[in-house]
mmCIF file of C-alpha atoms in Angstrom:
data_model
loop_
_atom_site.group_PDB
_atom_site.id
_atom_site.type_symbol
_atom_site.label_atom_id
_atom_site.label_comp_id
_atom_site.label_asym_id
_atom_site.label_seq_id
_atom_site.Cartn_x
_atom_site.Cartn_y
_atom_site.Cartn_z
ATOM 1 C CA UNK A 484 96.295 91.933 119.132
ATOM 2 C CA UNK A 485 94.354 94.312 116.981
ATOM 3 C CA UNK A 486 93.001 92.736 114.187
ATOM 4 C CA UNK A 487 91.052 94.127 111.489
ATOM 5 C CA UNK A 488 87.422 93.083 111.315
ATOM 6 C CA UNK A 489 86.511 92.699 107.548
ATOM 7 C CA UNK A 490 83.099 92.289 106.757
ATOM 8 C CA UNK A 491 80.742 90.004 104.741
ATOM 9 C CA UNK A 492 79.193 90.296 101.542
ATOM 10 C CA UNK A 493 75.772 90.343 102.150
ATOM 11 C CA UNK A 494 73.031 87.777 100.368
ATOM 12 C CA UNK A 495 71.097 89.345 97.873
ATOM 13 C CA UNK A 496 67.332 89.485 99.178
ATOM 14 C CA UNK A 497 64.314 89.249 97.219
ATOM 15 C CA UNK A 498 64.071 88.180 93.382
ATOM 16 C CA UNK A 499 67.137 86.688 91.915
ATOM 17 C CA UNK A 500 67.478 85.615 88.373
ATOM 18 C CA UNK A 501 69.533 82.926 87.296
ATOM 19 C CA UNK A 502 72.597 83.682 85.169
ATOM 20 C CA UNK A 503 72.105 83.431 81.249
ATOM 21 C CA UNK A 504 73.364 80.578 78.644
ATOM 22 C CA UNK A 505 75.223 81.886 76.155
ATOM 23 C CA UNK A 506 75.201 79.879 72.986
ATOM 24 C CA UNK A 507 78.687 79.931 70.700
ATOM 25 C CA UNK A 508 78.305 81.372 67.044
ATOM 26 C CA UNK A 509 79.902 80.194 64.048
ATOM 27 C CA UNK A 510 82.842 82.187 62.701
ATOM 28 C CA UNK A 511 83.016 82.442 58.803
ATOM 29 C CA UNK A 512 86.370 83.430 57.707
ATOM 30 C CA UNK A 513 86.093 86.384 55.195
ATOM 31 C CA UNK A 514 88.309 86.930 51.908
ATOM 32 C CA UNK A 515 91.368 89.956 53.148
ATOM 33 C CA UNK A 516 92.822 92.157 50.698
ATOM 34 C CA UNK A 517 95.842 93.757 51.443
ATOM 35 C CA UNK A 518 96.582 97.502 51.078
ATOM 36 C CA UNK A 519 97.955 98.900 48.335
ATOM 37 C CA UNK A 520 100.247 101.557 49.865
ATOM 38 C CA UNK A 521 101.815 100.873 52.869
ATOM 39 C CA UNK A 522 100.499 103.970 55.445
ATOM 40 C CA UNK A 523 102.737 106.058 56.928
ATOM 41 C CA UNK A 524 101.569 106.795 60.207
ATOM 42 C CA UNK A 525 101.374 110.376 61.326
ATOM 43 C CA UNK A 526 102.770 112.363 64.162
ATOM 44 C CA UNK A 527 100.626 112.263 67.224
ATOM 45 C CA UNK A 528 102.554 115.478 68.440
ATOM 46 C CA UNK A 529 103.080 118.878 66.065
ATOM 47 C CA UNK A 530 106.702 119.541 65.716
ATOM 48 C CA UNK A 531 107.852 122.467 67.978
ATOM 49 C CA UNK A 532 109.704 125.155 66.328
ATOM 50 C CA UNK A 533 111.645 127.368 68.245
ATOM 51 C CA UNK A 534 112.639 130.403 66.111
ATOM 52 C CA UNK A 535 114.480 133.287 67.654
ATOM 53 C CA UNK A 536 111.619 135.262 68.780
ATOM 54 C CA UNK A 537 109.868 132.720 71.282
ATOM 55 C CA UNK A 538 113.582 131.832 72.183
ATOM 56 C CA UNK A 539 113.791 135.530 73.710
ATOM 57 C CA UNK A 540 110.427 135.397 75.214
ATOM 58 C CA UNK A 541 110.772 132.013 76.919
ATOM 59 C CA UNK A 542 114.268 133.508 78.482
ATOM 60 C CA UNK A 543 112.217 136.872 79.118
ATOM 61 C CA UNK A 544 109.652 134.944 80.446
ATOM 62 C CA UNK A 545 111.619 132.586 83.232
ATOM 63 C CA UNK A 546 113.733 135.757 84.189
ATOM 64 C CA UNK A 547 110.604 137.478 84.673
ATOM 65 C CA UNK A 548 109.493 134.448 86.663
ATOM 66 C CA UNK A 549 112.504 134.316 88.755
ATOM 67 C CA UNK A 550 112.457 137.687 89.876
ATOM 68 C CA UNK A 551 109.013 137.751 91.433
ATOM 69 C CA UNK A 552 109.589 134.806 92.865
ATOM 70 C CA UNK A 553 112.996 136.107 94.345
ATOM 71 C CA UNK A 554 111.590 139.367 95.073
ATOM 72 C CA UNK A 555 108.582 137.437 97.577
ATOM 73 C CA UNK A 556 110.880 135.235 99.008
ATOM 74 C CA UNK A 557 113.326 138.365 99.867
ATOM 75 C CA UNK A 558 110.099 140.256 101.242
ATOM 76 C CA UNK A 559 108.733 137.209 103.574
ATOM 77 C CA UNK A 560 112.906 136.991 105.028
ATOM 78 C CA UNK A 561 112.546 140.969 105.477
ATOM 79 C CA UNK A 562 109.449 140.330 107.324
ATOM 80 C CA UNK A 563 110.383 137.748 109.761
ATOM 81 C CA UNK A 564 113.526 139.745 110.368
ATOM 82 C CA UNK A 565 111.657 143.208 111.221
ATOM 83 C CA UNK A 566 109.746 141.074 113.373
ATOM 84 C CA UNK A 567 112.436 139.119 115.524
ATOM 85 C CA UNK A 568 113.985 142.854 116.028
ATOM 86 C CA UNK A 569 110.556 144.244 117.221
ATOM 87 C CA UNK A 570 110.287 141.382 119.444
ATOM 88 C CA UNK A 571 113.971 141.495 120.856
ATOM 89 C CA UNK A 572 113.297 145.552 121.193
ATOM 90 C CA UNK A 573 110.119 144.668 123.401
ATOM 91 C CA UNK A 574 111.911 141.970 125.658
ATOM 92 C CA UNK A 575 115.301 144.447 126.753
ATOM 93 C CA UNK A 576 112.011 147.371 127.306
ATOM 94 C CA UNK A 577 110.581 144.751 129.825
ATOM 95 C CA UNK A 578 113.671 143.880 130.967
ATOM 96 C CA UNK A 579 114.601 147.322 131.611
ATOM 97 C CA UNK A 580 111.076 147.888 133.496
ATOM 98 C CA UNK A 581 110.898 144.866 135.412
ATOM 99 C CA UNK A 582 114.749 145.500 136.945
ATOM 100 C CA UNK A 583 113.875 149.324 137.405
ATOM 101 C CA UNK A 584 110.984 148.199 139.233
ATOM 102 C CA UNK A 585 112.745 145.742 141.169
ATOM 103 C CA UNK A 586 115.541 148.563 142.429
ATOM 104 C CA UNK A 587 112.631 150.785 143.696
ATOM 105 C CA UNK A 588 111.058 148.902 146.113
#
């Protein structure tokens, strides 16, 4: 039913060159030596090492991280709460007014 309309190159306009020959080259074979030593290839990453002291500070560090996290998250819940009280407070007022005003008349 819906079909996607996909569209057509368009032809190059004005001066077009043709496409280049490329001629093959001769490959001479050249004399290899081998090594002398066989390498030993090298690390691509330094070697962590955790001593005692960044131990303590990475544990300081995520238990510091924890509690501000926890401490936000505990704030935004005390938040919403204070709010859906204000909000139930303001519905039993209107409540109370509208059914006060209702008795009057």
């Amino acid at each position: 039913m819906l079909r996607p309309k996909i569209p057509t190159m368009p032809t190059p306009t004005g001066h077009v060159t043709p496409p280049a020959v490329i001629e093959p080259t001769a490959i001479v074979p050249s004399v290899q030596t081998s090594p002398v030593a066989p390498m030993v290839p090298a690390p691509s990453r330094p070697v962590v090492q955790l001593t005692p002291g960044t131990v303590l500070a990475l544990v300081g560090g995520g238990t510091a991280v924890v509690l501000v996290v926890g401490a936000v998250l505990v704030s935004m819940l005390l938040a919403v709460a204070i709010t859906g009280v204000s909000v139930a407070v303001v519905a039993v007022v209107l409540r109370s007014l509208l059914a006060a005003e209702t008795k009057r008349r």
